[in-house]
């Protein structure tokens, strides 16, 4: 994959300098411009679209949330802010990630890698070509389709020294246990336990099909049977409470279904 073109939009010069230093030591990123004025950034973006924008939220004239609603949909957004109360608002524009200041490089690079996966997936989807050589009908080029499968549907996890392929559609929920996680699979009596962090699981699962609803649980959204008045989720044989940190994002999802 080629370098990801990006910009920085933040009205604090010191914050811009820090992000510029992070971008400079991240090989997969190519910084096109930095802006301390959101209106100027918007005018520039209309003529020079980029793949990724690191964007502060609280800015004069036009805040980052407003700007993100206007920029082209192909531009991925990573919000950077000192105010954690904006975190849930970032879901409204499908932001890739939300970085709380002061930003550490390990958090920055994790967000970049998430954006890279999303951009790479879209590029593979767009690269599928079609031929009209079979009876005048459009037929997908099977070799190219295999190499550029538009959607990843499985993942491998290591269980008892072996790699087990798990279909995303069969996962009910994932349960975190310190340095281990348990994959609860539909139709299987016992969960699959593997050495993995919840953050790694969250990054590996499709963001449109799974949601973290508390620190210890990620659920498959279309497997939820019931949500009661106390915001407890009934899934499989488990009842899982949605905690305050994840409440707003979950409620927004429920309202849009």
mmCIF file of C-alpha atoms in Angstrom, residues 125-254:
data_model
loop_
_atom_site.group_PDB
_atom_site.id
_atom_site.type_symbol
_atom_site.label_atom_id
_atom_site.label_comp_id
_atom_site.label_asym_id
_atom_site.label_seq_id
_atom_site.Cartn_x
_atom_site.Cartn_y
_atom_site.Cartn_z
ATOM 1 C CA UNK A 125 -12.862 -3.511 -2.717
ATOM 2 C CA UNK A 126 -12.446 -0.887 -5.436
ATOM 3 C CA UNK A 127 -9.780 -2.951 -7.211
ATOM 4 C CA UNK A 128 -12.131 -5.839 -8.078
ATOM 5 C CA UNK A 129 -12.442 -5.769 -11.868
ATOM 6 C CA UNK A 130 -15.085 -7.245 -14.120
ATOM 7 C CA UNK A 131 -14.971 -8.841 -17.573
ATOM 8 C CA UNK A 132 -17.732 -9.205 -20.188
ATOM 9 C CA UNK A 133 -16.118 -12.112 -22.005
ATOM 10 C CA UNK A 134 -18.611 -14.797 -20.953
ATOM 11 C CA UNK A 135 -21.734 -14.589 -23.054
ATOM 12 C CA UNK A 136 -21.725 -10.801 -22.853
ATOM 13 C CA UNK A 137 -22.405 -10.961 -19.092
ATOM 14 C CA UNK A 138 -20.304 -9.172 -16.507
ATOM 15 C CA UNK A 139 -18.298 -11.803 -14.632
ATOM 16 C CA UNK A 140 -15.830 -11.099 -11.863
ATOM 17 C CA UNK A 141 -12.225 -11.951 -12.598
ATOM 18 C CA UNK A 142 -11.846 -14.880 -10.193
ATOM 19 C CA UNK A 143 -8.070 -14.598 -9.735
ATOM 20 C CA UNK A 144 -8.220 -10.917 -8.874
ATOM 21 C CA UNK A 145 -11.211 -11.461 -6.618
ATOM 22 C CA UNK A 146 -9.316 -14.071 -4.616
ATOM 23 C CA UNK A 147 -6.349 -11.759 -4.150
ATOM 24 C CA UNK A 148 -8.460 -8.718 -3.340
ATOM 25 C CA UNK A 149 -11.378 -10.149 -1.372
ATOM 26 C CA UNK A 150 -13.499 -7.133 -0.439
ATOM 27 C CA UNK A 151 -14.494 -8.378 3.005
ATOM 28 C CA UNK A 152 -12.549 -10.437 5.507
ATOM 29 C CA UNK A 153 -14.978 -12.892 7.105
ATOM 30 C CA UNK A 154 -12.740 -14.932 9.413
ATOM 31 C CA UNK A 155 -9.797 -14.644 11.774
ATOM 32 C CA UNK A 156 -7.295 -17.133 13.178
ATOM 33 C CA UNK A 157 -6.816 -17.482 16.931
ATOM 34 C CA UNK A 158 -4.331 -19.707 18.732
ATOM 35 C CA UNK A 159 -6.014 -22.262 20.998
ATOM 36 C CA UNK A 160 -3.999 -24.961 22.796
ATOM 37 C CA UNK A 161 -1.035 -24.492 20.478
ATOM 38 C CA UNK A 162 -3.068 -24.701 17.276
ATOM 39 C CA UNK A 163 -4.477 -22.023 14.994
ATOM 40 C CA UNK A 164 -8.260 -22.129 14.858
ATOM 41 C CA UNK A 165 -10.118 -20.287 12.090
ATOM 42 C CA UNK A 166 -13.232 -18.558 13.417
ATOM 43 C CA UNK A 167 -15.987 -17.115 11.261
ATOM 44 C CA UNK A 168 -17.094 -13.664 12.413
ATOM 45 C CA UNK A 169 -20.739 -14.618 11.820
ATOM 46 C CA UNK A 170 -20.496 -17.379 14.441
ATOM 47 C CA UNK A 171 -19.117 -15.242 17.261
ATOM 48 C CA UNK A 172 -21.721 -14.361 19.896
ATOM 49 C CA UNK A 173 -19.499 -12.282 22.145
ATOM 50 C CA UNK A 174 -15.934 -11.964 23.409
ATOM 51 C CA UNK A 175 -15.128 -11.922 27.124
ATOM 52 C CA UNK A 176 -11.948 -10.330 28.476
ATOM 53 C CA UNK A 177 -9.981 -11.967 31.311
ATOM 54 C CA UNK A 178 -6.822 -9.930 32.061
ATOM 55 C CA UNK A 179 -4.293 -11.124 29.431
ATOM 56 C CA UNK A 180 -6.678 -13.685 27.942
ATOM 57 C CA UNK A 181 -9.968 -13.539 26.083
ATOM 58 C CA UNK A 182 -12.722 -16.086 25.567
ATOM 59 C CA UNK A 183 -14.538 -16.293 22.238
ATOM 60 C CA UNK A 184 -18.074 -17.555 22.786
ATOM 61 C CA UNK A 185 -19.078 -19.281 19.563
ATOM 62 C CA UNK A 186 -22.632 -20.043 18.498
ATOM 63 C CA UNK A 187 -23.302 -23.792 18.633
ATOM 64 C CA UNK A 188 -20.196 -24.613 20.697
ATOM 65 C CA UNK A 189 -20.527 -25.668 24.337
ATOM 66 C CA UNK A 190 -17.173 -24.323 25.515
ATOM 67 C CA UNK A 191 -15.600 -20.951 24.647
ATOM 68 C CA UNK A 192 -12.260 -20.680 22.864
ATOM 69 C CA UNK A 193 -9.646 -19.175 25.179
ATOM 70 C CA UNK A 194 -6.559 -17.461 23.775
ATOM 71 C CA UNK A 195 -3.771 -15.161 24.922
ATOM 72 C CA UNK A 196 -4.881 -11.818 23.502
ATOM 73 C CA UNK A 197 -5.889 -8.342 24.680
ATOM 74 C CA UNK A 198 -9.373 -6.896 24.304
ATOM 75 C CA UNK A 199 -7.874 -3.999 22.338
ATOM 76 C CA UNK A 200 -6.343 -6.426 19.827
ATOM 77 C CA UNK A 201 -9.673 -8.242 19.475
ATOM 78 C CA UNK A 202 -11.544 -4.952 19.022
ATOM 79 C CA UNK A 203 -9.162 -3.920 16.236
ATOM 80 C CA UNK A 204 -9.438 -7.304 14.489
ATOM 81 C CA UNK A 205 -13.241 -7.535 14.410
ATOM 82 C CA UNK A 206 -15.378 -5.690 11.807
ATOM 83 C CA UNK A 207 -16.350 -2.344 13.324
ATOM 84 C CA UNK A 208 -19.814 -2.415 11.739
ATOM 85 C CA UNK A 209 -20.736 -5.805 13.245
ATOM 86 C CA UNK A 210 -19.254 -5.738 16.753
ATOM 87 C CA UNK A 211 -19.341 -3.242 19.617
ATOM 88 C CA UNK A 212 -17.631 -3.072 22.966
ATOM 89 C CA UNK A 213 -20.283 -2.510 25.637
ATOM 90 C CA UNK A 214 -18.082 -2.585 28.734
ATOM 91 C CA UNK A 215 -14.425 -3.146 29.561
ATOM 92 C CA UNK A 216 -14.816 -6.919 29.555
ATOM 93 C CA UNK A 217 -17.251 -7.626 26.711
ATOM 94 C CA UNK A 218 -17.500 -7.147 22.938
ATOM 95 C CA UNK A 219 -20.786 -8.351 21.408
ATOM 96 C CA UNK A 220 -21.933 -9.297 17.937
ATOM 97 C CA UNK A 221 -24.684 -6.734 17.369
ATOM 98 C CA UNK A 222 -27.006 -8.858 15.242
ATOM 99 C CA UNK A 223 -26.935 -11.662 17.840
ATOM 100 C CA UNK A 224 -28.540 -9.517 20.555
ATOM 101 C CA UNK A 225 -31.998 -10.865 21.423
ATOM 102 C CA UNK A 226 -33.201 -8.277 23.916
ATOM 103 C CA UNK A 227 -32.095 -5.053 25.627
ATOM 104 C CA UNK A 228 -33.987 -4.401 28.874
ATOM 105 C CA UNK A 229 -34.804 -1.109 30.601
ATOM 106 C CA UNK A 230 -31.582 -1.307 32.642
ATOM 107 C CA UNK A 231 -29.569 -1.529 29.430
ATOM 108 C CA UNK A 232 -28.712 -5.170 29.973
ATOM 109 C CA UNK A 233 -28.015 -7.094 26.780
ATOM 110 C CA UNK A 234 -29.355 -10.649 26.412
ATOM 111 C CA UNK A 235 -27.131 -12.630 24.069
ATOM 112 C CA UNK A 236 -26.609 -16.396 23.987
ATOM 113 C CA UNK A 237 -26.961 -17.584 27.582
ATOM 114 C CA UNK A 238 -25.435 -14.398 28.976
ATOM 115 C CA UNK A 239 -26.829 -11.128 30.323
ATOM 116 C CA UNK A 240 -24.293 -8.303 29.921
ATOM 117 C CA UNK A 241 -24.745 -4.793 31.282
ATOM 118 C CA UNK A 242 -23.770 -1.802 29.128
ATOM 119 C CA UNK A 243 -21.618 0.397 31.370
ATOM 120 C CA UNK A 244 -21.663 4.194 31.441
ATOM 121 C CA UNK A 245 -18.521 4.649 29.338
ATOM 122 C CA UNK A 246 -20.174 2.842 26.405
ATOM 123 C CA UNK A 247 -23.812 3.804 27.019
ATOM 124 C CA UNK A 248 -24.154 6.744 24.599
ATOM 125 C CA UNK A 249 -22.595 4.922 21.648
ATOM 126 C CA UNK A 250 -24.739 1.839 22.252
ATOM 127 C CA UNK A 251 -27.949 3.849 22.617
ATOM 128 C CA UNK A 252 -27.208 5.647 19.357
ATOM 129 C CA UNK A 253 -26.775 2.283 17.639
ATOM 130 C CA UNK A 254 -30.079 0.967 19.043
#
